[in-house]
Coordinates of C-alpha atoms and ligand atoms in Angstrom, one line a residue:
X1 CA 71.8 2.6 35.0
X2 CA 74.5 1.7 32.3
X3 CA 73.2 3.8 29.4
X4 CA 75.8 2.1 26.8
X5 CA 75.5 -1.3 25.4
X6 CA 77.6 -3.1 23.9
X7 CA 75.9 -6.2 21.6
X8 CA 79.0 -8.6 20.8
X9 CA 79.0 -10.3 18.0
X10 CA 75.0 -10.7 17.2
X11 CA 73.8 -11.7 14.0
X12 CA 71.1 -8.8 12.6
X13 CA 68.2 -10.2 10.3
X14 CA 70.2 -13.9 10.5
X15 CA 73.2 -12.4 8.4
X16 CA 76.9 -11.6 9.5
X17 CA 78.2 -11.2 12.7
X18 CA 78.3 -7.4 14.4
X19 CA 79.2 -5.8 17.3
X20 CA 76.4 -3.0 18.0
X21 CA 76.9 -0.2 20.1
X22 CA 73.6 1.0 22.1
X23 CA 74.0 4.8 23.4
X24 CA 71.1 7.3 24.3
X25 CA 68.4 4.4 23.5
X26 CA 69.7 4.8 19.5
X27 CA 72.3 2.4 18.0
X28 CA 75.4 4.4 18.1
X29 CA 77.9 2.1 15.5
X30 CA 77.7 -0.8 14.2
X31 CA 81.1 -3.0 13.7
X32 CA 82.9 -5.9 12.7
X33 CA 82.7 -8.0 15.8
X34 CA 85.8 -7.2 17.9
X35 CA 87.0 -4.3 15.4
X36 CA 89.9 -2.3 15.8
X37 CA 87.7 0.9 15.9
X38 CA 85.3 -0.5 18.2
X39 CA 86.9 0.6 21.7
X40 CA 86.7 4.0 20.6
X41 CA 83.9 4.1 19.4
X42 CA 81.9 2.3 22.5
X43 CA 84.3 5.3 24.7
X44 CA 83.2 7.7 22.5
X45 CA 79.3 6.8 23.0
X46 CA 80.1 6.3 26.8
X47 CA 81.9 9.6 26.6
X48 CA 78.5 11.5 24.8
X49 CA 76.0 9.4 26.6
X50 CA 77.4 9.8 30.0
X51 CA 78.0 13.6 29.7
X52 CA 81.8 12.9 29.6
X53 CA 82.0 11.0 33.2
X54 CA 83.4 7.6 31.5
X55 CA 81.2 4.2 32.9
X56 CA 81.8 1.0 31.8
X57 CA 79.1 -0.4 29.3
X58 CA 77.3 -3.3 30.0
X59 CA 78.4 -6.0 27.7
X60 CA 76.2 -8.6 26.1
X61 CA 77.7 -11.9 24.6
X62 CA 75.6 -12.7 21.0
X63 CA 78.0 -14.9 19.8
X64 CA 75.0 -17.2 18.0
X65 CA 72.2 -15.0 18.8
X66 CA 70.0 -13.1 16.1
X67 CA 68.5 -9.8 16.2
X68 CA 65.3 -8.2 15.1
X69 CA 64.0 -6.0 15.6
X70 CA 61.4 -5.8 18.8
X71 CA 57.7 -7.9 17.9
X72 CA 54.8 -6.1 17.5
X73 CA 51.5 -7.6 18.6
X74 CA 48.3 -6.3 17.1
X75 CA 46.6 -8.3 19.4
X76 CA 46.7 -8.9 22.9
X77 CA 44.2 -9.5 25.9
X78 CA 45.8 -7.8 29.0
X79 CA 42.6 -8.5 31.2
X80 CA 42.7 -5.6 32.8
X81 CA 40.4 -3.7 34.1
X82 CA 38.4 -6.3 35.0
X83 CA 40.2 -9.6 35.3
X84 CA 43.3 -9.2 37.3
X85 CA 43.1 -12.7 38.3
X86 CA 43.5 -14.0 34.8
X87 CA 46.1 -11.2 33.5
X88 CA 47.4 -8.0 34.0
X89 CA 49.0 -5.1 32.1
X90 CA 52.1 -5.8 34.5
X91 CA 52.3 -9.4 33.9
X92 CA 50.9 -9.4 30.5
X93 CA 53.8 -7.1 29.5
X94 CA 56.2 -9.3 31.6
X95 CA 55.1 -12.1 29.0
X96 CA 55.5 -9.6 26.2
X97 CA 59.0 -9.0 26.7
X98 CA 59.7 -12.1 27.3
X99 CA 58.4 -13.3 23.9
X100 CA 60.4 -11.0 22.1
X101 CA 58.2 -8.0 22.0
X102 CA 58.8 -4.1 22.8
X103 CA 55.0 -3.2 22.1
X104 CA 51.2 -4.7 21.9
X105 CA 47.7 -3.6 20.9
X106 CA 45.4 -4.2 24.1
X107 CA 42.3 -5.2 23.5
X108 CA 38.9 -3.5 24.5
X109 CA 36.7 -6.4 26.0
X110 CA 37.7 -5.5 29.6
X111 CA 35.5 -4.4 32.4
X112 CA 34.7 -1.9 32.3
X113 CA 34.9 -2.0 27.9
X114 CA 37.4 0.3 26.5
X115 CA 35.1 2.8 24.8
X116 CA 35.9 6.1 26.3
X117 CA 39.1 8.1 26.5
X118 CA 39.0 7.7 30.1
X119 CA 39.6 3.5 30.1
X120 CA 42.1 3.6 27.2
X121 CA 44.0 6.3 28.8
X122 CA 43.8 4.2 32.3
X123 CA 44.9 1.5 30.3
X124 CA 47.9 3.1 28.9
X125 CA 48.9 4.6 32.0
X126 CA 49.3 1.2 33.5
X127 CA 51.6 0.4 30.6
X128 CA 53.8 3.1 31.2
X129 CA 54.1 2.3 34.8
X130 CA 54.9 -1.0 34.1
X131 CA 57.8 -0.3 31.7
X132 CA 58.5 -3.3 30.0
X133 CA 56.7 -2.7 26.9
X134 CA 54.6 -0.3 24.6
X135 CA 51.2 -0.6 25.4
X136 CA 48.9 0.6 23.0
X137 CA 45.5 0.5 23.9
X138 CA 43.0 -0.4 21.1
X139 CA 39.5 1.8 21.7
X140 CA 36.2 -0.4 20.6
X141 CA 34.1 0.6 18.0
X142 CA 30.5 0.4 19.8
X143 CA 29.6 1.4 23.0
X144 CA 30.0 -1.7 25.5
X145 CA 31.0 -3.6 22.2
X146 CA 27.2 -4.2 22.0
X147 CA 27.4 -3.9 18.3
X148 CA 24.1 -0.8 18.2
X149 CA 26.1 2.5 19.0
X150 CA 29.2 3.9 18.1
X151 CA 31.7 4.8 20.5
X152 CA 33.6 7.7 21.0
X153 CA 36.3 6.8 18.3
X154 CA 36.8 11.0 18.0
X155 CA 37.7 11.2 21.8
X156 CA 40.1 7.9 22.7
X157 CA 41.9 9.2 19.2
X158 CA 42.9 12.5 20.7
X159 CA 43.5 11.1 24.4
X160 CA 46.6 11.0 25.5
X161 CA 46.3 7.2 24.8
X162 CA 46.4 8.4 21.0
X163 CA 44.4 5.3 20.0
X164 CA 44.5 4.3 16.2
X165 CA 43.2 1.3 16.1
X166 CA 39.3 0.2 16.9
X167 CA 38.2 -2.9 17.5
X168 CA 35.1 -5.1 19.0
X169 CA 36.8 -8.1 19.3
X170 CA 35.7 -11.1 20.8
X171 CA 32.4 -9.6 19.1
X172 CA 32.1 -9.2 15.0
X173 CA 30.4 -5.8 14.0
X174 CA 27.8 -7.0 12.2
X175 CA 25.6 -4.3 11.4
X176 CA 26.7 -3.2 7.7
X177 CA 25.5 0.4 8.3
X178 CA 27.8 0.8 11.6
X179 CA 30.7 -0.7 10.6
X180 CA 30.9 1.2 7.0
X181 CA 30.2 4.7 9.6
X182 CA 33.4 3.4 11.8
X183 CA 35.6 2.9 8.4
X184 CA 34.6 6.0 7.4
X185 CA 34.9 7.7 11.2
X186 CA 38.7 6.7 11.5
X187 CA 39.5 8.0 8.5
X188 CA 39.7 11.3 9.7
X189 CA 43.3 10.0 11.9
X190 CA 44.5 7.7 10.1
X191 CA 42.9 4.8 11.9
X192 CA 41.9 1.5 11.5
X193 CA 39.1 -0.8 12.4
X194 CA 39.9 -4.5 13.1
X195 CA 37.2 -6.8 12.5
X196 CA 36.9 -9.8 14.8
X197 CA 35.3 -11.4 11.5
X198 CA 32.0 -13.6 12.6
X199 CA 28.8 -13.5 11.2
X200 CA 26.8 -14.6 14.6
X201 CA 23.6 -15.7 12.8
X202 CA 26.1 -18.6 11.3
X203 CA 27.6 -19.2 14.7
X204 CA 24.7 -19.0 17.3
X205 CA 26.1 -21.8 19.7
X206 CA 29.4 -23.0 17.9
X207 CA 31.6 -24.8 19.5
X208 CA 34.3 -26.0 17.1
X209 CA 34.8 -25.6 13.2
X210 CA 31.7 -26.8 11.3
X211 CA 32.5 -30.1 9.1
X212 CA 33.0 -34.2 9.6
X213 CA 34.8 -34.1 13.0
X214 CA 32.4 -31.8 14.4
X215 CA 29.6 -34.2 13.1
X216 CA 31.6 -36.8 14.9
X217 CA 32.2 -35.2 18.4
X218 CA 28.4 -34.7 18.5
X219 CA 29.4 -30.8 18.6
X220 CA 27.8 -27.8 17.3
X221 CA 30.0 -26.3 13.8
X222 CA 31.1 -23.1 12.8
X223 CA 31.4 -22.8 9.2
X224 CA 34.4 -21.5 7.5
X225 CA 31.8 -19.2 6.1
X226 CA 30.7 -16.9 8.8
X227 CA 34.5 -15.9 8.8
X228 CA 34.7 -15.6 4.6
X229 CA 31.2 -13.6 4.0
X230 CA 32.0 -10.9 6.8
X231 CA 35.6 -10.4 5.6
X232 CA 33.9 -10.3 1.8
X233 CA 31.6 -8.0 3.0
X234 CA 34.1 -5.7 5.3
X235 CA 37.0 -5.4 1.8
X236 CA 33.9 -3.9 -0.1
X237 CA 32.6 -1.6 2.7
X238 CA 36.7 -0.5 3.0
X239 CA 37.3 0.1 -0.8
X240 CA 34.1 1.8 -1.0
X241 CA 35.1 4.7 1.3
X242 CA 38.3 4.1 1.0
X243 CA 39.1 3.3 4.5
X244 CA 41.7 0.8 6.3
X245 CA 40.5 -2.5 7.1
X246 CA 42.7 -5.0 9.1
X247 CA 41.4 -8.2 9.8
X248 CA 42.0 -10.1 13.1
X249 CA 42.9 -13.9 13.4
X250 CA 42.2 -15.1 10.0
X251 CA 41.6 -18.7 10.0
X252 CA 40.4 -20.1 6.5
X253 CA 41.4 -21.1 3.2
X254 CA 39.1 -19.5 1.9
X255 CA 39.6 -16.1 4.1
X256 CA 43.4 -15.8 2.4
X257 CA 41.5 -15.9 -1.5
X258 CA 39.1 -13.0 -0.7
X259 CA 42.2 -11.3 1.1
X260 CA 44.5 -11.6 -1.8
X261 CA 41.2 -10.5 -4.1
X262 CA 40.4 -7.6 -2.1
X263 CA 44.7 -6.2 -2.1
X264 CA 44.5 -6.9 -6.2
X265 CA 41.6 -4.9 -6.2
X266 CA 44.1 -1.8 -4.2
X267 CA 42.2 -2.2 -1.1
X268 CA 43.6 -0.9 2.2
X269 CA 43.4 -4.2 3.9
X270 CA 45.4 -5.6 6.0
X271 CA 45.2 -9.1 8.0
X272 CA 46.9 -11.0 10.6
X273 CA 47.2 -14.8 11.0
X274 CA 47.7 -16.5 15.2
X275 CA 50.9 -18.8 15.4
X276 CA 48.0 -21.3 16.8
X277 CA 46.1 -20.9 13.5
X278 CA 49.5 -21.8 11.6
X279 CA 50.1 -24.8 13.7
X280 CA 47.1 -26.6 15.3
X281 CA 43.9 -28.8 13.9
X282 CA 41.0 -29.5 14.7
X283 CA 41.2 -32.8 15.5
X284 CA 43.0 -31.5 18.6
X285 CA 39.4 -31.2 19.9
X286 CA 38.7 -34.7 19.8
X287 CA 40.4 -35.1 23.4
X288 CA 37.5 -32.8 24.4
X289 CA 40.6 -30.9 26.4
X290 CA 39.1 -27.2 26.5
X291 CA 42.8 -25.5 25.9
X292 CA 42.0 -26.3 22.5
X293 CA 39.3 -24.2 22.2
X294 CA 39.3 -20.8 20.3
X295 CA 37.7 -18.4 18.4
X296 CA 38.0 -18.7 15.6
X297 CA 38.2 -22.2 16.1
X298 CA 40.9 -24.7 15.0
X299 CA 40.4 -25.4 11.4
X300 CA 41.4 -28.5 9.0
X301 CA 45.2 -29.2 7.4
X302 CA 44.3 -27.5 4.3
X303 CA 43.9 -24.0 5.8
X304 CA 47.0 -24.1 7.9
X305 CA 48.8 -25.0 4.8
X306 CA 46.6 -22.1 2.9
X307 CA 47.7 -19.4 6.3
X308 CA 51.2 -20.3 6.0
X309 CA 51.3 -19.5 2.1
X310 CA 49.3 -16.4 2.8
X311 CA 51.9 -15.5 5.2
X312 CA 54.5 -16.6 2.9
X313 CA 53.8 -14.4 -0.2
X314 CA 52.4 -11.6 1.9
X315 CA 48.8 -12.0 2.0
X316 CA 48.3 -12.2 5.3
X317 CA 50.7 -8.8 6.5
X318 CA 51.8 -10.3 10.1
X319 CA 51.6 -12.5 12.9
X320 CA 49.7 -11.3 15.6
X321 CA 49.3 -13.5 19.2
X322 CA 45.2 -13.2 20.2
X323 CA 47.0 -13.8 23.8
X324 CA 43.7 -15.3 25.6
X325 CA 44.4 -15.3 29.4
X326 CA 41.7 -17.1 31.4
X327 CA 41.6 -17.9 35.1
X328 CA 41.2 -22.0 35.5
X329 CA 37.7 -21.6 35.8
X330 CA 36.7 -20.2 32.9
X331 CA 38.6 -23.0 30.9
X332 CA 39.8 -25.8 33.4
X333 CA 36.1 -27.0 32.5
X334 CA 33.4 -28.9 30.5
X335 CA 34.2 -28.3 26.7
X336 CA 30.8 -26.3 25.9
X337 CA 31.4 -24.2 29.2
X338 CA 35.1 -23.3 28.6
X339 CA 35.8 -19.7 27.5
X340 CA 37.5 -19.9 24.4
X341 CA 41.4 -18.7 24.2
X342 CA 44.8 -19.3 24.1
X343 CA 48.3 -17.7 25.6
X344 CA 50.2 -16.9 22.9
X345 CA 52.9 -13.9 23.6
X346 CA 55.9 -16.4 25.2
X347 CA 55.7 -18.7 22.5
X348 CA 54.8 -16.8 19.5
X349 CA 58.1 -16.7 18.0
X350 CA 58.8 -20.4 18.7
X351 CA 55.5 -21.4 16.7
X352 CA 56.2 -19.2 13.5
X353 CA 60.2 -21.1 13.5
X354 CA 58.4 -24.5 13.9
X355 CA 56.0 -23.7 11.4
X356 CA 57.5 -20.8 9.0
X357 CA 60.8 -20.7 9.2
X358 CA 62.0 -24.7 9.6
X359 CA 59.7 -25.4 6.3
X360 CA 61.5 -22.8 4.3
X361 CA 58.6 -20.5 4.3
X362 CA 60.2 -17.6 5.7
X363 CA 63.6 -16.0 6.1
X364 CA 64.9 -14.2 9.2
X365 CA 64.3 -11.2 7.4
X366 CA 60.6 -12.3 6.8
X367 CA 60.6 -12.8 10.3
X368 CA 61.0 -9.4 11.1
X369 CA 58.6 -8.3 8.5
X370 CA 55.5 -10.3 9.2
X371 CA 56.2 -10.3 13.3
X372 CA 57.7 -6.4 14.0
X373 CA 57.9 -3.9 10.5
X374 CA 54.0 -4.8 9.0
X375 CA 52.5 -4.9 12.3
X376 CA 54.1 -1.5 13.1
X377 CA 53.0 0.3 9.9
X378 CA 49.5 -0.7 10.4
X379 CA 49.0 0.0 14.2
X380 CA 51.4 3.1 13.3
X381 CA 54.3 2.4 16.0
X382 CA 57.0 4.8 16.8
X383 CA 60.4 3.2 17.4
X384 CA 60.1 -0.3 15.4
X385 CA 61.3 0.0 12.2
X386 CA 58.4 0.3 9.3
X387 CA 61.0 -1.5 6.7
X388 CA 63.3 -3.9 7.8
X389 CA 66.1 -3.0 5.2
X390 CA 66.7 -0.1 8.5
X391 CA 67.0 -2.4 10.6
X392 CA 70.0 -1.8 13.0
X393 CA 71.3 1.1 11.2
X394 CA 73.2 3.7 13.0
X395 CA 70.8 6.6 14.3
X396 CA 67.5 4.0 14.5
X397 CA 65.9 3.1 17.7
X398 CA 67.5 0.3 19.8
X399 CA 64.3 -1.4 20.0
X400 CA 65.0 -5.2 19.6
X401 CA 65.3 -8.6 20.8
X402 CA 68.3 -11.2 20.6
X403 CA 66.9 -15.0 20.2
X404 CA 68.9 -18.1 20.1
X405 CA 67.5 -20.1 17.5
X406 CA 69.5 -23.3 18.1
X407 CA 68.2 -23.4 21.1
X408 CA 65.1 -25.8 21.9
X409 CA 62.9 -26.0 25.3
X410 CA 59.8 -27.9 26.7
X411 CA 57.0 -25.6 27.2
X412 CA 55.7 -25.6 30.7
X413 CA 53.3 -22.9 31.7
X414 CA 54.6 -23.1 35.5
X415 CA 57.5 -20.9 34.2
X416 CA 55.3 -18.5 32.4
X417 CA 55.3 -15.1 33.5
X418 CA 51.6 -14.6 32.8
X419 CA 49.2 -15.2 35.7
X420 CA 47.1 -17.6 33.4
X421 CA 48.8 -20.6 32.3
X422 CA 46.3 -21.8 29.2
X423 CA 48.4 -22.8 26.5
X424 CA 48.0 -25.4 24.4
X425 CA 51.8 -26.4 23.5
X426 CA 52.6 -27.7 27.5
X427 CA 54.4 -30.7 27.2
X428 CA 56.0 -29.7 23.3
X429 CA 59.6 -29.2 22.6
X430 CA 59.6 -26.2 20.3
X431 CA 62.7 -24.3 19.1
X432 CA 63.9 -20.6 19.5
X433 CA 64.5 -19.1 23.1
X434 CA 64.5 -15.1 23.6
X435 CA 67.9 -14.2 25.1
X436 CA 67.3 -10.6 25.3
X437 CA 64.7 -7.4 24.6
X438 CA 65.8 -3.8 24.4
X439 CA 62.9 -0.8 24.2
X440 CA 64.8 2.0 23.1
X441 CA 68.2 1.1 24.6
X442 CA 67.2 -0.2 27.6
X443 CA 67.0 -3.8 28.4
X444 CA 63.8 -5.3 29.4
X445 CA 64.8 -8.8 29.6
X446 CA 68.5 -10.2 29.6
X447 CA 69.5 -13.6 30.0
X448 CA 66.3 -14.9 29.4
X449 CA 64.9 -12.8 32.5
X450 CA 62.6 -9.9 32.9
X451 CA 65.2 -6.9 34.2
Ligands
LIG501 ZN1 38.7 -12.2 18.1

């Protein structure tokens, strides 16, 4: 295995061109591309790295190409254990990498539920094997995710899974009392609990977001509401015991106010925002097509515009995927039977260019903010920069990815490396294409393929 890299001529954060050398997983020297010092110093690394037996390094053309440093996903569905046939930790990594990222946060709602040390551990385990990406299982809050017990936060924390981060998702915890004892539980490690935020009195039977196209497709609404009053409730419960709060896959305009309220108020909450929330509409659903249903559901033009400002001004901290993964039939059926979810890891970054970076909402540096630096410093992950000014400075981790973003291509789902292929953008054109991922020197995916 080459253990030097040499990165010609990439373009870190979007700004001048550099040649970086990769040696012992760190970035060894960082050079004007082609400099006169640069031989020596890539012979020098070779020299250190390969205990003075001299081996060529592998060299990687970046004329064009940025680099960032590797995505972070707070949110993933890997399916497994449970549903192998709609995802695994093997192929939902293979997707990661693909898309850019050099870790994710796996959800608990597998089968058996992530609640004890024993399934997160299994779960990590399976990530390690599998190699192409930090997996970082997230432990559920209640036992079975059944909202009446809590689990055992104490234990998946000190399993060698190390979990930090709880969550119920696909479920809201809706029981005040429970979820201000889990705020106050995780304090204790430096956790966090992420709030899948749905008040299920408000929602019993929802089946798209609650307004005049719902009343015109004949189909049971859920209100922007049900998201609003749990996340109002949740910032209180967290600034009362002064625990962290992050909140999952906010959707509303009026979710980014209470957001922005609760931070002025010095609040330790934090929120994410799903590339799908930033680009789609509900009146997607009016083709009755079932990719388009989520949870939280497609909302109106007015909140996309409000998410994308949140994301903008820093709001909303990050960008996190909700990767969905369902076998065809859970979702190649009726609208009101279709489980509700969408891919989202090999097309991530191309939604937040479309809808972030094209508009003039975000820089390249914003980029790696909102999509690898805050989604590290809340899930607390080693090896991704926590500030992006460190970006590829000499002695950091050589954990990032390499993305051509003059590059454009049709999504098809055939060429997905996910075993589920339910994604609403088939058929779009949609620019940026991932040349290249690197987990701590190593490449995971070069020339647009999984090494
Ligand atoms: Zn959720």
């Amino acid at each position: 295995m080459t253990s030097v890299i040499v990165l010609r001529g990439v373009s870190p954060l979007g700004g001048d061109p550099r040649d970086l050398v990769i040696a012992g997983g760190r970035i060894a020297a960082v050079t004007p591309p082609g400099g006169g010092e640069h031989t020596s110093v890539v012979a020098d690394a070779a020299d250190g790295a390969a205990g003075g037996t001299r081996r060529g390094p592998l060299i990687v053309d970046g004329a064009g190409l940025i680099a960032l440093p590797g995505f972070v996903d707070l949110h993933t569905h890997l399916r497994e254990p449970g549903r192998e046939d709609a995802e695994t930790v093997e192929s939902g990594t293979r997707a990661a990498a693909l898309g850019g990222y050099t870790a994710v946060f796996a959800m608990a709602n597998t089968d058996p539920v992530a609640d004890t040390a024993g399934v997160v551990e299994q779960v990590w385990r399976l990530g390690q094997d599998a190699g192409h990406c930090e997996v970082r299982p997230v432990g559920a809050v209640t036992k079975g995710l059944a909202g009446s017990q809590l689990a055992e936060l104490g234990a998946m924390a000190t399993s060698a899974a190390a979990v930090r981060m709880f969550s119920d998702d696909g479920h809201c915890v809706s029981d005040a009392l429970l979820m201000r004892r889990a705020l106050e539980y995780v304090k204790a490690f430096d956790g966090v609990v992420a709030q899948h935020a749905e008040e299920p009195r408000l929602t019993a039977g929802a089946q798209m977001n609650e307004g005049a196209m719902a009343a015109c497709l004949g189909l049971p609404g859920w209100p922007a509401v049900a998201e609003e009053a749990i996340i109002a409730r949740d910032a209180l419960l967290a600034g009362h015991v002064d625990s962290r709060l992050h909140v999952c896959h906010v959707s509303t305009a009026g979710s980014v106010e209470i957001i922005r309220w609760a931070k002025a108020k010095g609040w330790r909450v934090t929120a994410e925002v799903t590339p799908h929330h930033l680009l789609l509409t509900e009146d997607l659903v009016a083709s009755y097509d079932p990719v388009y249903k989520v949870n939280p559901p497609l909302r109106t033009k007015a909140d996309t515009e409000a998410l994308r400002a949140g994301l903008a001004d820093g709001t909303i901290d990050c960008v996190a995927t909700d990767h969905a993964p369902h076998a065809p039939e859970d979702k190649e059926t009726e609208w009101a039977a279709a489980r509700p979810g969408m891919l989202g890891l090999e097309t991530a970054l191309s939604v937040v260019i479309e809808t972030m970076v094209t508009t003039g909402h975000l820089d390249w540096s914003d980029v790696a903010d909102r999509m690898a630096a805050a989604p590290a410093r809340i899930g607390g992950v080693a090896d991704t920069v926590l500030d992006v000014a460190q970006f590829a400075q000499v002695g950091t981790s050589a954990t990032l990815t390499l993305l051509d973003p003059q590059a454009q291509r049709v999504i098809d789902p055939a060429a997905f490396a996910s075993r589920s292929t339910n994604t609403p953008y088939r058929g779009r054109t949609l620019p940026g294409v991932i040349r290249a991922t690197f987990l701590r020197g190593r490449p995971t995916v070069l020339d647009g393929k999984i090494v």
